[in-house]
XYZ file of C-alpha atoms in Angstrom:
306
model
C 11.775 16.933 15.228
C 13.556 15.073 12.478
C 13.172 11.323 12.636
C 14.709 8.453 10.746
C 13.237 4.957 10.892
C 14.582 1.727 9.452
C 12.612 -0.823 11.450
C 12.376 -4.070 9.511
C 10.632 -6.195 12.149
C 7.838 -5.016 14.469
C 8.617 -4.950 18.195
C 6.123 -7.728 18.845
C 5.860 -10.395 16.166
C 2.576 -10.199 14.286
C 0.570 -13.027 12.840
C 1.502 -13.053 9.149
C 0.030 -14.383 5.914
C 0.937 -17.914 4.761
C 4.415 -17.428 3.319
C 4.014 -20.187 0.763
C 1.161 -18.251 -0.827
C 2.169 -14.684 -0.018
C 5.984 -14.606 0.222
C 7.728 -11.606 1.761
C 11.506 -11.390 1.327
C 13.765 -8.976 3.208
C 13.280 -6.096 0.769
C 9.523 -6.608 0.612
C 9.380 -6.713 4.417
C 10.879 -3.218 4.477
C 8.018 -1.989 2.318
C 5.374 -3.873 4.289
C 6.532 -2.379 7.586
C 6.427 1.108 6.089
C 2.817 0.626 4.993
C 1.849 -0.804 8.371
C 3.111 2.424 9.905
C 1.123 4.478 7.373
C -2.060 2.566 8.265
C -1.560 2.525 12.051
C 0.602 5.467 13.185
C -0.480 8.530 11.206
C -3.890 9.891 10.274
C -5.000 11.710 7.130
C -4.087 14.911 9.012
C -0.492 13.721 9.275
C 2.083 12.095 7.046
C 5.638 10.906 6.445
C 8.402 12.391 4.353
C 10.272 9.360 3.066
C 12.423 8.016 0.252
C 10.599 7.104 -2.959
C 12.561 3.944 -3.725
C 13.232 2.855 -0.148
C 10.036 3.909 1.635
C 11.169 2.507 4.983
C 13.595 5.453 5.146
C 11.355 7.995 6.870
C 12.862 11.410 7.474
C 10.095 13.174 9.278
C 6.535 12.943 10.510
C 4.460 15.999 9.652
C 1.335 17.093 11.486
C -0.981 19.606 9.835
C -4.214 19.486 11.808
C -6.649 22.215 10.698
C -4.310 23.337 7.908
C -5.677 24.043 4.439
C -4.525 21.982 1.465
C -2.461 24.944 0.281
C -0.802 25.264 3.691
C -0.098 21.524 3.724
C 1.473 21.679 0.278
C 3.647 24.616 1.353
C 4.757 22.843 4.540
C 5.627 19.661 2.658
C 7.649 21.502 0.018
C 9.498 23.538 2.641
C 10.524 20.459 4.618
C 11.457 18.578 1.447
C 13.702 21.455 0.462
C 15.439 21.527 3.845
C 16.039 17.768 3.890
C 17.179 17.821 0.255
C 19.696 20.569 1.106
C 21.131 18.438 3.915
C 21.397 15.380 1.671
C 23.164 17.336 -1.073
C 25.565 18.773 1.499
C 26.433 15.213 2.491
C 26.868 14.244 -1.150
C 29.224 17.197 -1.637
C 30.942 16.500 1.708
C 30.033 19.950 2.933
C 30.495 20.645 6.636
C 27.882 23.392 6.748
C 24.341 22.304 7.518
C 21.778 23.141 10.157
C 20.721 19.481 10.333
C 23.821 17.905 11.866
C 21.694 15.340 13.766
C 20.122 14.184 10.511
C 23.583 13.994 8.948
C 24.722 11.498 11.544
C 21.647 9.328 11.101
C 21.961 9.383 7.329
C 25.595 8.334 7.504
C 24.527 5.321 9.563
C 22.097 4.339 6.805
C 24.754 4.348 4.161
C 26.877 1.921 6.175
C 24.258 -0.798 5.803
C 22.750 0.260 2.478
C 25.737 0.382 0.124
C 23.532 0.694 -2.950
C 22.156 4.105 -1.897
C 23.873 7.449 -2.429
C 23.040 10.734 -0.756
C 22.383 12.202 -4.204
C 19.821 9.472 -4.964
C 18.095 10.158 -1.659
C 18.075 13.907 -2.260
C 16.328 13.492 -5.603
C 13.665 11.087 -4.359
C 11.985 12.601 -1.302
C 8.280 11.792 -1.258
C 5.333 12.648 0.994
C 2.847 9.985 2.096
C -0.315 11.019 3.907
C -1.370 8.825 6.819
C -4.314 6.433 6.667
C -4.898 5.192 10.209
C -8.258 6.935 10.657
C -9.406 5.642 7.280
C -8.305 2.121 8.206
C -10.224 2.294 11.506
C -13.437 3.124 9.659
C -12.764 0.346 7.156
C -12.006 -2.129 9.918
C -15.380 -1.427 11.524
C -17.161 -1.805 8.174
C -15.250 -4.973 7.301
C -17.257 -6.836 9.901
C -20.262 -6.580 7.563
C -18.553 -8.125 4.548
C -15.588 -10.318 5.479
C -17.551 -13.403 6.496
C -19.301 -13.868 3.157
C -16.275 -12.506 1.287
C -13.977 -15.150 2.719
C -16.637 -17.765 2.043
C -16.755 -16.772 -1.644
C -12.978 -17.158 -1.963
C -12.952 -20.487 -0.131
C -15.716 -21.863 -2.360
C -13.579 -20.989 -5.371
C -10.554 -22.709 -3.784
C -8.740 -19.384 -3.453
C -6.928 -18.029 -0.367
C -9.501 -16.454 1.924
C -6.966 -13.772 2.887
C -7.625 -12.136 -0.487
C -10.879 -10.894 1.020
C -8.772 -8.278 2.895
C -7.932 -6.425 -0.332
C -10.806 -3.889 -0.028
C -8.864 -2.360 2.886
C -6.533 -1.043 0.172
C -9.108 -0.362 -2.504
C -12.055 1.220 -0.729
C -11.786 0.836 3.050
C -14.869 -1.396 2.632
C -17.006 1.506 1.417
C -19.298 0.074 -1.278
C -19.968 3.616 -2.566
C -16.288 4.499 -3.011
C -15.515 5.908 -6.460
C -12.075 6.752 -7.843
C -11.123 9.651 -10.109
C -10.846 7.256 -13.062
C -14.283 5.679 -12.535
C -13.515 2.571 -10.466
C -16.387 1.801 -8.096
C -17.353 -0.248 -5.071
C -15.600 -2.366 -2.447
C -13.235 -3.743 -5.072
C -12.846 -0.574 -7.162
C -13.841 -2.309 -10.379
C -13.613 -0.386 -13.645
C -16.654 -0.389 -15.994
C -14.966 -2.535 -18.640
C -13.796 -5.086 -16.077
C -17.289 -5.197 -14.609
C -18.772 -6.018 -18.021
C -16.099 -8.651 -18.628
C -17.038 -10.424 -15.393
C -20.802 -10.156 -15.804
C -21.675 -7.191 -13.593
C -24.791 -5.385 -14.776
C -24.784 -1.619 -15.234
C -27.649 0.564 -16.387
C -29.422 3.768 -15.351
C -31.001 2.035 -12.342
C -28.347 -0.469 -11.303
C -24.576 -0.815 -11.034
C -23.585 -4.180 -9.611
C -20.094 -2.934 -8.889
C -21.761 -1.523 -5.763
C -23.266 -4.910 -4.882
C -20.988 -6.393 -2.178
C -21.699 -10.015 -3.124
C -21.689 -9.719 -6.915
C -18.609 -7.469 -6.932
C -16.732 -9.841 -4.614
C -17.550 -12.747 -6.916
C -16.267 -10.752 -9.892
C -13.084 -9.714 -8.062
C -12.459 -13.333 -7.032
C -12.767 -14.453 -10.661
C -10.366 -11.721 -11.785
C -7.804 -12.667 -9.145
C -8.229 -16.345 -10.049
C -7.606 -15.563 -13.716
C -4.531 -13.507 -12.828
C -3.185 -16.397 -10.763
C -3.777 -18.850 -13.589
C -1.715 -16.562 -15.807
C 1.218 -15.965 -13.453
C 1.096 -18.836 -10.908
C 2.107 -16.285 -8.283
C -0.092 -14.425 -5.816
C 2.264 -11.423 -5.569
C 2.010 -11.013 -9.346
C -1.715 -11.779 -9.456
C -2.380 -9.116 -6.823
C -0.119 -6.569 -8.526
C -1.887 -7.321 -11.817
C -5.208 -6.518 -10.121
C -3.900 -2.957 -9.855
C -1.617 -2.661 -12.881
C -3.228 -5.066 -15.354
C -2.035 -8.529 -16.433
C -0.781 -7.343 -19.853
C 1.448 -4.761 -18.184
C 2.813 -7.307 -15.716
C 3.554 -9.663 -18.609
C 5.493 -6.849 -20.318
C 7.463 -6.268 -17.125
C 8.383 -9.955 -16.861
C 9.472 -10.084 -20.492
C 11.454 -6.845 -20.191
C 13.562 -7.803 -17.165
C 13.551 -11.589 -17.600
C 12.252 -12.360 -14.108
C 8.865 -13.100 -12.565
C 10.002 -12.243 -9.034
C 7.974 -9.326 -7.680
C 10.976 -7.758 -5.916
C 13.025 -7.907 -9.134
C 10.197 -6.255 -11.046
C 9.913 -3.466 -8.466
C 13.664 -2.832 -8.498
C 14.396 -3.202 -12.211
C 11.303 -2.518 -14.328
C 11.043 1.044 -15.614
C 7.751 2.267 -17.069
C 5.878 5.556 -16.835
C 2.718 3.668 -15.867
C 4.414 1.438 -13.274
C 4.589 4.100 -10.598
C 4.810 4.178 -6.826
C 1.272 2.869 -6.229
C 1.692 -0.137 -8.513
C 5.150 -0.957 -7.170
C 3.808 -0.919 -3.637
C 0.423 -2.547 -4.223
C 1.444 -6.034 -3.077
C 3.296 -4.660 -0.029
C 0.262 -2.564 0.855
C -2.000 -5.605 0.611
C 0.282 -7.629 2.900
C 0.399 -4.718 5.350
C -3.377 -4.248 5.615
C -3.876 -8.018 5.843
C -1.395 -8.307 8.710
C -3.068 -5.399 10.491
C -6.443 -7.134 10.043
C -5.030 -10.390 11.425
C -3.685 -8.471 14.426
C -6.409 -5.850 14.687
C -6.744 -6.117 18.472
C -3.101 -5.118 18.794
C -3.320 -2.124 16.480
C -6.909 -0.960 17.022
C -8.144 -2.503 20.292
C -10.889 0.104 20.604
C -12.623 -0.749 17.312
C -15.748 -2.929 17.400
C -16.634 -4.575 14.097
C -20.082 -4.127 12.602
C -22.155 -7.334 12.724
C -22.014 -9.493 9.564
C -24.687 -8.821 6.980
C -26.778 -11.816 6.006
C -27.369 -12.520 2.354
C -29.966 -14.836 0.931
């Protein structure tokens, strides 16, 4: 079944982050709601076909339980091709298409989104795997670490909500390691760890230490904020690097995160970086409303640290 979603506001209003610290404008809210769906509605055995630049435009939910990675890739490419064909037929004003229901829904989109063309949509179909099962595991684990994590941020006079960021980075798995060598709850790179005093030798890597790595991440986020005086930019710089964010600001002449996402073009500033702040807001709002989204999950008891 083909689906098309453009929900900007959840059915029941969620508790949100302090808007003075973590602002979310209309365009950012679209992205946030998309990521909330990714983290609550679909598992890693499912996913959404959606628009790259306007991720809230979701064409279809795919389910590939028990399928191999090759079968999943084939299914995704087949459905992309079919949707792309329909979009190009709309662009060319063709009357022949097997997806007449999708045509009608897409026409409705264009009435309210004047800046989007069918050709743009056809060339930017993306697949996003679901993360709800991963979030559930992380939510359970977060009970161990959030209490002292929030305390570390509060002691440094930083927003305690920043302690939710490991939901994005590692799902609160202190052993998580990325393909590029980032490690721990906060996915800290080796060079960043050295810069912020984390020890690493053949016997020890403090990037795995929940307390020491949280202290280092808090210092990094504090330094980013001192540079940009903006939490959306400080958080994005955590992912993309402060030098790169400075280049983006200089290139487009704006320090507004939505302007940067819409206007800045760079090979390194890809989908993940553009959506990092929105993803953080999404996981934080889910955490703040966890009983609504995951009522069955019991948090692990807090770990005590000397």
